[in-house]
PDB file of C-alpha atoms in Angstrom:
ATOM      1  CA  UNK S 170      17.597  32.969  11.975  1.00 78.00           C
ATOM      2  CA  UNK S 171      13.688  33.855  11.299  1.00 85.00           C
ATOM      3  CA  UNK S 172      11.530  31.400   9.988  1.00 88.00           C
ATOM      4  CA  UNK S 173       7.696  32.974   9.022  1.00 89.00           C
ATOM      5  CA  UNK S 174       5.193  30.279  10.556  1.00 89.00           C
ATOM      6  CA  UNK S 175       2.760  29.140   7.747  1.00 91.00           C
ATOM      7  CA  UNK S 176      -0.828  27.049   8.761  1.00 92.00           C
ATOM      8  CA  UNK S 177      -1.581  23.504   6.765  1.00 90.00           C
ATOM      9  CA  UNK S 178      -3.446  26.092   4.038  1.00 91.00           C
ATOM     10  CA  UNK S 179       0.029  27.420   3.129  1.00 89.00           C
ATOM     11  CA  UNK S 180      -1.135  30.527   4.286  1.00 91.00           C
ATOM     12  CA  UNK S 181       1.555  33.206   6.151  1.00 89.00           C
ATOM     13  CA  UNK S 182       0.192  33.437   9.702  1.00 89.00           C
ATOM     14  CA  UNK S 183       2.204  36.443  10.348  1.00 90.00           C
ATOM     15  CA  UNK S 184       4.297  34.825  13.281  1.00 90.00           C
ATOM     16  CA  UNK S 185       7.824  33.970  13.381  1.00 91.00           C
ATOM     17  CA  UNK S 186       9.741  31.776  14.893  1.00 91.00           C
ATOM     18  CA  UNK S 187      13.740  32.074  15.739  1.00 91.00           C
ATOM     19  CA  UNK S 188      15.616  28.821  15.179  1.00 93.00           C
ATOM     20  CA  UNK S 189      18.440  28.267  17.735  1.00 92.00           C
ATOM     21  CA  UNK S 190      21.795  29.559  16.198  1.00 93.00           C
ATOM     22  CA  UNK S 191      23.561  26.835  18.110  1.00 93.00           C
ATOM     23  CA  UNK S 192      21.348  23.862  16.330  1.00 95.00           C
ATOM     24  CA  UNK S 193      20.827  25.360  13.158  1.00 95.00           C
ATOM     25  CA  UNK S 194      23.603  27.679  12.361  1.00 93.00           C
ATOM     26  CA  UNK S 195      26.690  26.380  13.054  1.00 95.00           C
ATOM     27  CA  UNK S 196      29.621  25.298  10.735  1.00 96.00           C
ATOM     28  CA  UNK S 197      28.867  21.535   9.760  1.00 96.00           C
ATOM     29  CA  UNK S 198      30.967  19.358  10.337  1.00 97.00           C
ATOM     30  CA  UNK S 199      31.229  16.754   7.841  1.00 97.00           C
ATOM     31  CA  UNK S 200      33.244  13.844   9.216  1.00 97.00           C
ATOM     32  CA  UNK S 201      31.325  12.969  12.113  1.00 97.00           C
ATOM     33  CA  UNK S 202      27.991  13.519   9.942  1.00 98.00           C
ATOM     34  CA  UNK S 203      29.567  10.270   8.006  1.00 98.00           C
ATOM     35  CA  UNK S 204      30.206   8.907  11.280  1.00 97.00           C
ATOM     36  CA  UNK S 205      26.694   9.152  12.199  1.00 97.00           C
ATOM     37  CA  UNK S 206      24.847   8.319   9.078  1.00 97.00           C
ATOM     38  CA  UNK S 207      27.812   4.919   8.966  1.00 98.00           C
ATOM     39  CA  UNK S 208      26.451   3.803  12.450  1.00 97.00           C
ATOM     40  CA  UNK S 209      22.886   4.032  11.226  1.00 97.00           C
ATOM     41  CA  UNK S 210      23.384   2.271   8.216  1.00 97.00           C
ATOM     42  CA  UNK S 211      25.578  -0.785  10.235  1.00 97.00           C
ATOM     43  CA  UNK S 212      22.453  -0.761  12.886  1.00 96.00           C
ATOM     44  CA  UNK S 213      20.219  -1.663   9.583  1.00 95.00           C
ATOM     45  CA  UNK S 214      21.867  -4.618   8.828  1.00 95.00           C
ATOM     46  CA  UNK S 215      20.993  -8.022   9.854  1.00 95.00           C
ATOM     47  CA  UNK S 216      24.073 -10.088  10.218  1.00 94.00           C
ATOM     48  CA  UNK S 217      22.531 -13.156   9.372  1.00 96.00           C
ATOM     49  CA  UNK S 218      24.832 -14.389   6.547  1.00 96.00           C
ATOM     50  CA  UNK S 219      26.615 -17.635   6.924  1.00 96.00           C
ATOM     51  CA  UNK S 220      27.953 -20.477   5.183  1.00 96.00           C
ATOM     52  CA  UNK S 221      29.019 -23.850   6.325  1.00 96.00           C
ATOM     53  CA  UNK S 222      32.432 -24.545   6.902  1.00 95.00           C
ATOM     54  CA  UNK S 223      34.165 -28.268   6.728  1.00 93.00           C
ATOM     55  CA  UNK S 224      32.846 -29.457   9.830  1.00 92.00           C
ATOM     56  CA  UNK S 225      29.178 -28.291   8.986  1.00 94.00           C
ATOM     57  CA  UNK S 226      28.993 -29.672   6.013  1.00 94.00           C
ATOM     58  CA  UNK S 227      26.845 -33.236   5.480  1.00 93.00           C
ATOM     59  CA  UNK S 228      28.762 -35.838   4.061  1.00 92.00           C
ATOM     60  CA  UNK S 229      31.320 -38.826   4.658  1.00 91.00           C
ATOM     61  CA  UNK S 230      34.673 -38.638   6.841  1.00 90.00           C
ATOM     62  CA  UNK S 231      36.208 -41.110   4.227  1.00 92.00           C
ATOM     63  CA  UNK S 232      39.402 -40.250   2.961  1.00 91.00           C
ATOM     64  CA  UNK S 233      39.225 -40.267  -0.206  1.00 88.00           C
ATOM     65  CA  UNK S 234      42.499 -41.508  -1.480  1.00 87.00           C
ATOM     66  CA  UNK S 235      45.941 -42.312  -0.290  1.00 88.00           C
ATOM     67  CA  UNK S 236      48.415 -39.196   1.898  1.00 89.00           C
ATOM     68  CA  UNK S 237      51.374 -39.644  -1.049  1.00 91.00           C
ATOM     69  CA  UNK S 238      51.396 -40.408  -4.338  1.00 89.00           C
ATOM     70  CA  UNK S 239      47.892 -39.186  -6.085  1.00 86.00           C
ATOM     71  CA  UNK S 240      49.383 -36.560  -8.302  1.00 88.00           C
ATOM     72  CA  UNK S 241      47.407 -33.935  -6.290  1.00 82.00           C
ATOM     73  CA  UNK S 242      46.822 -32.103  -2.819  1.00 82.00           C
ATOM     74  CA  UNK S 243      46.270 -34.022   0.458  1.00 84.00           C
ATOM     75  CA  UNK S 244      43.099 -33.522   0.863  1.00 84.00           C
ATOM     76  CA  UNK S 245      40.925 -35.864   3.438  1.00 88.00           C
ATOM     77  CA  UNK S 246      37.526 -36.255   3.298  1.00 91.00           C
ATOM     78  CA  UNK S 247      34.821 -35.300   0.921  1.00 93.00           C
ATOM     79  CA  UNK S 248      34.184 -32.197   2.618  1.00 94.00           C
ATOM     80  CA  UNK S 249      37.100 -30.562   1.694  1.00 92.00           C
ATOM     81  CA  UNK S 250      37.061 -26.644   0.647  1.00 92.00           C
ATOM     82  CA  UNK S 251      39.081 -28.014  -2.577  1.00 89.00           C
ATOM     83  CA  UNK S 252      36.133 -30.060  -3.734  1.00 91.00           C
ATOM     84  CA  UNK S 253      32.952 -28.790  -5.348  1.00 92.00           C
ATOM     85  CA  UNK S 254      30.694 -29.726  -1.958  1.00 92.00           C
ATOM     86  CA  UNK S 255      33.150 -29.076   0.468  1.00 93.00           C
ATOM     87  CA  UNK S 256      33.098 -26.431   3.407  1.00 94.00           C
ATOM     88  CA  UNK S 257      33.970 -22.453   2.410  1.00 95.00           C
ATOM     89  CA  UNK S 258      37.005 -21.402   4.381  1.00 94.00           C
ATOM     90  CA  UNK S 259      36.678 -18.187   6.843  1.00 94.00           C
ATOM     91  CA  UNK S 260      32.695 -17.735   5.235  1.00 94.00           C
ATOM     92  CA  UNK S 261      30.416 -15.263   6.661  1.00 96.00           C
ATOM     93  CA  UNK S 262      28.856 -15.613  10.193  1.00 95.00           C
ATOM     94  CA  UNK S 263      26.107 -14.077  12.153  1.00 96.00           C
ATOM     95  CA  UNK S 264      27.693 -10.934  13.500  1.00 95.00           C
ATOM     96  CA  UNK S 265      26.362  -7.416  14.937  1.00 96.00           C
ATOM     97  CA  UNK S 266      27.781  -5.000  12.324  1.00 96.00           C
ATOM     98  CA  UNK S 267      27.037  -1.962  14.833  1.00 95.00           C
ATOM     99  CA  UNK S 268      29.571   0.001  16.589  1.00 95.00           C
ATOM    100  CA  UNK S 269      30.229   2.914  19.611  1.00 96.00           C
ATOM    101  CA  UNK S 270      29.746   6.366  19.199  1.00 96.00           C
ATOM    102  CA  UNK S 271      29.782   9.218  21.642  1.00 96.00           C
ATOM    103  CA  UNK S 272      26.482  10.629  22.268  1.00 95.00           C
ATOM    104  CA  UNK S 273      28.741  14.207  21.876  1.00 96.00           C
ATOM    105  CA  UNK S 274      29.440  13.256  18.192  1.00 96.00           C
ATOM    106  CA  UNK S 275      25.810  12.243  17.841  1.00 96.00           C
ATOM    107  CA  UNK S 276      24.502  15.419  19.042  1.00 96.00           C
ATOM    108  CA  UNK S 277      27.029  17.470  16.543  1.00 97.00           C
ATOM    109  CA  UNK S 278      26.094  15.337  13.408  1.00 97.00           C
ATOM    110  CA  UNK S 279      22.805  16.294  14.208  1.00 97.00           C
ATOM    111  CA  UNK S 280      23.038  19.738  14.534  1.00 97.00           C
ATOM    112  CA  UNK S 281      25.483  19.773  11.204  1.00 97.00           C
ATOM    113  CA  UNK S 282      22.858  18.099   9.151  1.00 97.00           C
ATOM    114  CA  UNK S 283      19.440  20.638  10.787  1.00 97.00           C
ATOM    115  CA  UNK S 284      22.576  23.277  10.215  1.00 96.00           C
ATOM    116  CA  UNK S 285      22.962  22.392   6.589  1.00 97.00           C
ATOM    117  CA  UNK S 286      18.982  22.463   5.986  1.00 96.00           C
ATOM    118  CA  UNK S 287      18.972  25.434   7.223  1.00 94.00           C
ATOM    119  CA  UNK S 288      21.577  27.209   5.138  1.00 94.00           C
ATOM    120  CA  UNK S 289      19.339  25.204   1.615  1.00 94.00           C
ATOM    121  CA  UNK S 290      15.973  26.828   3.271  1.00 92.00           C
ATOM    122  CA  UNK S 291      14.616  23.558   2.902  1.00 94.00           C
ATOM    123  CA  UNK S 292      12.964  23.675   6.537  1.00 95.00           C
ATOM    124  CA  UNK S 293       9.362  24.572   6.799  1.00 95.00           C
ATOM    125  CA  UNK S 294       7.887  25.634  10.235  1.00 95.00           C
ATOM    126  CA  UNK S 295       3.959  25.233  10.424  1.00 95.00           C
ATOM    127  CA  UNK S 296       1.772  25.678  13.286  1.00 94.00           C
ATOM    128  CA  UNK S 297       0.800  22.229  15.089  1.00 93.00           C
ATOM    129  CA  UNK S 298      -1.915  20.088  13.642  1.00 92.00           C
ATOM    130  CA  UNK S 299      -3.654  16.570  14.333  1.00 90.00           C
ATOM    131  CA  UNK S 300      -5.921  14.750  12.395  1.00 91.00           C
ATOM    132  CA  UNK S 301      -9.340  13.638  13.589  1.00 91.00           C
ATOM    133  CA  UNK S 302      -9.210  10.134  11.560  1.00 94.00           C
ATOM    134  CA  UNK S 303      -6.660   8.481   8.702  1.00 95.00           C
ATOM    135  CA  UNK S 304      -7.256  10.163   5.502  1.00 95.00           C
ATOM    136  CA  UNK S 305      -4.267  10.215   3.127  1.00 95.00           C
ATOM    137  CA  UNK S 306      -6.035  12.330   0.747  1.00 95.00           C
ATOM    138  CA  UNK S 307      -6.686  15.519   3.131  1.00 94.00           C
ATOM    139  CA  UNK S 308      -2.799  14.959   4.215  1.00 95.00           C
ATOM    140  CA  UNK S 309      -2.526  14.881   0.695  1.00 95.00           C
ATOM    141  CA  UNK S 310      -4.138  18.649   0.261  1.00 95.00           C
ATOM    142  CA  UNK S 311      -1.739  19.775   3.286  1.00 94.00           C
ATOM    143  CA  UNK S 312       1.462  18.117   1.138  1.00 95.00           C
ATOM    144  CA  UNK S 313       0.465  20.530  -1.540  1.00 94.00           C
ATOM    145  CA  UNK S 314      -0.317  23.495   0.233  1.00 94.00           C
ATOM    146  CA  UNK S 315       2.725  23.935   1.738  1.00 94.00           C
ATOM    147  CA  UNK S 316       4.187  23.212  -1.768  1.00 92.00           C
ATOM    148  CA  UNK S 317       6.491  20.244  -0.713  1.00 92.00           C
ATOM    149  CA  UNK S 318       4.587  17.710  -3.311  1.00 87.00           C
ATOM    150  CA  UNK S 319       6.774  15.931  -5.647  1.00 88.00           C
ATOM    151  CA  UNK S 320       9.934  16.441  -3.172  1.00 92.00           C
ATOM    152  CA  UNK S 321      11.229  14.087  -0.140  1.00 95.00           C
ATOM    153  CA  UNK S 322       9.595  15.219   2.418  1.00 96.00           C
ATOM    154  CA  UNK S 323      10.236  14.516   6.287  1.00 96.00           C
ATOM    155  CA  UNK S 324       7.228  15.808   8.404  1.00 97.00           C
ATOM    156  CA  UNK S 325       8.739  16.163  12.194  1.00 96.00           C
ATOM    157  CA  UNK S 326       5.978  15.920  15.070  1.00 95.00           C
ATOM    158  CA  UNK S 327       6.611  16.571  19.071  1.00 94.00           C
ATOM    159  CA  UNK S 328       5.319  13.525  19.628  1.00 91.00           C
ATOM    160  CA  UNK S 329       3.700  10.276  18.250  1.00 92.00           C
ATOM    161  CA  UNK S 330       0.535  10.919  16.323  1.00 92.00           C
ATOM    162  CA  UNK S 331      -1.276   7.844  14.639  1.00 95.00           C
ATOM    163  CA  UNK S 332      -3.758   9.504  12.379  1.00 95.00           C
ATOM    164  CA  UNK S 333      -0.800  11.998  10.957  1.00 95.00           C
ATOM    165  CA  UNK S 334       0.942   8.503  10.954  1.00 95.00           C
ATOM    166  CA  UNK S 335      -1.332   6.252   9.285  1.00 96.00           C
ATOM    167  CA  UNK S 336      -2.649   9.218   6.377  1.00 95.00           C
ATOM    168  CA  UNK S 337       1.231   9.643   5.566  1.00 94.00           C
ATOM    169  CA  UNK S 338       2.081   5.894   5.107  1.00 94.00           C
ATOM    170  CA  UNK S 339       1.117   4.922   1.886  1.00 93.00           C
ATOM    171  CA  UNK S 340       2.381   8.864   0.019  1.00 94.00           C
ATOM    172  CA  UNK S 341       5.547   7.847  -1.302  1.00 93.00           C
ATOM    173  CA  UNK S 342       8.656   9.921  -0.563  1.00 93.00           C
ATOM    174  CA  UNK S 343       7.224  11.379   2.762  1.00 95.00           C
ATOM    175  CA  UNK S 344       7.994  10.686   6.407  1.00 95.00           C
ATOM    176  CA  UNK S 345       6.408  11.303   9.506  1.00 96.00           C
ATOM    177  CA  UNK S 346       8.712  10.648  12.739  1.00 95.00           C
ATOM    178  CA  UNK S 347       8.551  12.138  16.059  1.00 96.00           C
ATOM    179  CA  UNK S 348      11.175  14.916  16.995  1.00 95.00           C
ATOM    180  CA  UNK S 349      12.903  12.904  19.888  1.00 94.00           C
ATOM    181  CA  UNK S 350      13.759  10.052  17.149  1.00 94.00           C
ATOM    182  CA  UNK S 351      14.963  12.583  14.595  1.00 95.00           C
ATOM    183  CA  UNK S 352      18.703  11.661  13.415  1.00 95.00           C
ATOM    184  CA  UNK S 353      21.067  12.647  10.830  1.00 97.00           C
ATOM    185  CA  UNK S 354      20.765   9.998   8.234  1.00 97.00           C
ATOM    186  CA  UNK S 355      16.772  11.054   8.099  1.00 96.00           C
ATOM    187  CA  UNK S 356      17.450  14.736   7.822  1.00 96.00           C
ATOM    188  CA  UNK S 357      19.894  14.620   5.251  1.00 96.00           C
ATOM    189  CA  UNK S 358      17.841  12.066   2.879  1.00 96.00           C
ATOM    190  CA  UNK S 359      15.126  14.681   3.255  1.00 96.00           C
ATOM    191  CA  UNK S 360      14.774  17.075   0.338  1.00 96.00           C
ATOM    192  CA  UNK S 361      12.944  19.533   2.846  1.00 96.00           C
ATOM    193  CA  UNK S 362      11.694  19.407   6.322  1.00 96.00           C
ATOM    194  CA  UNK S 363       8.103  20.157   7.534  1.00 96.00           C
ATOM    195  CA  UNK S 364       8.649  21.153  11.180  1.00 95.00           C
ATOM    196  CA  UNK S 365       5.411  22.036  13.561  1.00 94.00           C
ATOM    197  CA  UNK S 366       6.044  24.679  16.410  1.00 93.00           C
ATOM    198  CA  UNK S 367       6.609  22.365  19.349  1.00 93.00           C
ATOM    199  CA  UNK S 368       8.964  20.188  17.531  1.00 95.00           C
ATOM    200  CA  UNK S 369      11.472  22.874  17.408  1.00 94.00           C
ATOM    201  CA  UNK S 370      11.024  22.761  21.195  1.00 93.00           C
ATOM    202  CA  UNK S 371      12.012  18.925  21.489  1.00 94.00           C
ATOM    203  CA  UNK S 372      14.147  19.806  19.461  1.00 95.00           C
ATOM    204  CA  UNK S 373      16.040  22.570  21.475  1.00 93.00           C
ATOM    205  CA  UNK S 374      15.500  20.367  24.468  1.00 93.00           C
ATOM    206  CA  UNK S 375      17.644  17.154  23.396  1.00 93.00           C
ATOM    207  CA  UNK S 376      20.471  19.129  21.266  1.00 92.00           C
ATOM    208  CA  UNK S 377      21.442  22.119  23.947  1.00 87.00           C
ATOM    209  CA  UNK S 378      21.514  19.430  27.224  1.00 73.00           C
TER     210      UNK S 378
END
């Protein structure tokens, strides 16, 4: 599949670029794309919820009224999980809500998701560009030359730029990320993807190993 090669003006540069059939054409599949995005989602989360059970709970060892013959349940102390106060029974506790997956998987999901881009033509190639200092208003101008304004837009860079970084932080709905950190949940929450030359090589590099 062709893709013409545009500059940060918008403008055609005449060049094409062939994107690797086996990344970005290949039937998607869509179960381990869940599996994928499910992983990055758990990895998100912080696990810190917890509650106190009966033995964390402040208050007296008492008991609180005789074993037989109250009219109610046996319950001991005052921090019983029947009494407003007490302990919660089996409450949350700090856990690691992540989980395995094969890096095979990984690498599929990925190419499913660039795969499915593809297909939408919501992948733009541009030539490679750096900034010489922050300026979110001439990233701004490049945003709306390559007509991806308005739209979720995930810029993909071969490799960590801070100026690109730092103009691109405050525009809301866009993302700048490096192409060795790219991953499935990114590209599919993407409305269209801004690609520079030598990303497509990373690219090539970590999905055909």
């Amino acid at each position: 599949m062709e893709v013409s090669v545009l500059n940060i003006k918008g403008e055609d540069t005449g060049r094409k670029v062939l994107l690797n059939d086996s990344i970005f054409n290949i039937e998607p599949n869509d179960h381990v794309i869940y599996l994928d995005v499910k992983q990055y989602l758990a990895n998100q989360r912080q696990g810190t919820a917890k509650s106190k059970e009966r033995s964390e709970v402040s208050g007296s060892t008492r008991k609180l009224g005789r074993q037989k013959g109250g009219g109610g349940a046996r319950r001991g102390d005052i921090n019983s999980p029947v009494l407003v106060g007490g302990g919660r029974v089996f409450g949350p506790k700090p856990r690691d809500y992540g989980f395995k997956l094969n890096k095979k998987v990984k690498v599929l999901a990925r190419k499913s998701a660039l795969s499915y881009k593809a297909k939408e033509n919501a992948i733009v190639v541009v030539e490679d560009f750096t900034m010489e200092v922050p300026k979110t208003k001439q990233f701004i101008e490049i945003i709306n030359n390559l007509k991806v304004g308005g739209k979720k837009a995930l810029f993909v860079l071969p490799g960590a730029n801070k100026n690109v970084y730092l103009s691109a932080r405050n525009i809301e709905r866009v993302n700048v990320m490096t192409a060795a950190a790219l991953n499935t949940y990114k590209v599919l929450n993407a409305d269209v993807m801004v690609v520079t030359e030598n990303s497509l090589k990373v690219v090539d590099e970590i999905l055909t190993k």
